[in-house]
XYZ file of C-alpha atoms in Angstrom:
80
model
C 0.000 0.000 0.000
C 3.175 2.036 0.710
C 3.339 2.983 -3.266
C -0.258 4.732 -4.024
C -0.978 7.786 -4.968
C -3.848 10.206 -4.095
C -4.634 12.956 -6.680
C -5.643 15.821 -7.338
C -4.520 17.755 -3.971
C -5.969 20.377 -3.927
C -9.346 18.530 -4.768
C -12.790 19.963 -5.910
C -15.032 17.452 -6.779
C -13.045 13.551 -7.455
C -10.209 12.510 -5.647
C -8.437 9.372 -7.255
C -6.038 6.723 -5.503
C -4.144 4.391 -7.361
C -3.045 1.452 -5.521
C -0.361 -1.089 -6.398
C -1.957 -4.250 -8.851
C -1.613 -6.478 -5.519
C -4.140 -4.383 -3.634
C -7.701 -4.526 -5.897
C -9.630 -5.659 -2.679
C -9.413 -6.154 1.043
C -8.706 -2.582 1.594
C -10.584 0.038 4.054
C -10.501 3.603 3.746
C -11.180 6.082 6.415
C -11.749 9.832 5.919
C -11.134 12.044 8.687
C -12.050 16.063 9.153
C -8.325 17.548 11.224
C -10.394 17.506 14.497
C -11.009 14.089 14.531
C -14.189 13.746 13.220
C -14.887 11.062 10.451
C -16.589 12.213 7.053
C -18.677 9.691 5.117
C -16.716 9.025 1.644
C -18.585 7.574 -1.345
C -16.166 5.087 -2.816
C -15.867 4.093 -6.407
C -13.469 0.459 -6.539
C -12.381 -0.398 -10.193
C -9.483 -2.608 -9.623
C -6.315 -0.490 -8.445
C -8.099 2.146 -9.082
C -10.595 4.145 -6.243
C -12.261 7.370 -6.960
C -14.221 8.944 -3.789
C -16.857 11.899 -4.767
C -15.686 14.709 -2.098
C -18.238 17.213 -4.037
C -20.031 17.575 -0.399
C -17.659 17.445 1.590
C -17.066 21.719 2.941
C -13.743 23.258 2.302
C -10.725 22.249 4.858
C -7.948 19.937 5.365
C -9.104 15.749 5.524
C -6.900 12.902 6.306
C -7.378 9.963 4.483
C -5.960 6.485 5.708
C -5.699 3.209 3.806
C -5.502 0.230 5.633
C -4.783 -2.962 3.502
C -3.785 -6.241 5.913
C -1.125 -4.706 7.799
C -0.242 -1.896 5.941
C -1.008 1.646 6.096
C -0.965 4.840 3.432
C -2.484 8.254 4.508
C -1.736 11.399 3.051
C -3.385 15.082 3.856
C -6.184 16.060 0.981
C -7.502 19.529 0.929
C -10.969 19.897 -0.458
C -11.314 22.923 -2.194
């Protein structure tokens, strides 16, 4: 999980992760506002591929964490 990617930062509507081929499934993703609270994502899976739909989401900093078995990826995603 250590080699995705999460794109576009700044976001406005789509935010895309690609994932390594080895992780198409098994994965959980958790969406966090900075104080802690958790934002519901809408999650698109095709393959390596994940799009979430931040379109509602209100303008701020989110961190986004990827667990897959016993790896994790987060990264810092600002929604425009």
């Amino acid at each position: 999980v250590n080699e995705g990617s999460f794109y576009p930062n700044p976001v406005d509507h789509y935010l895309y992760i690609n994932l390594p081929e080895t992780v198409k499934n098994g994965f959980e993703i958790t969406v966090t506002q900075m104080q802690g609270q958790k934002v519901e994502a809408h999650v698109e899976n095709d393959g390596s591929r994940i799009r979430i739909d931040v379109s509602a989401w209100t303008a701020g900093i989110y961190l986004l964490k990827l667990v897959h078995k016993n790896q994790v990826l987060t990264s810092k995603v600002t929604k425009l």
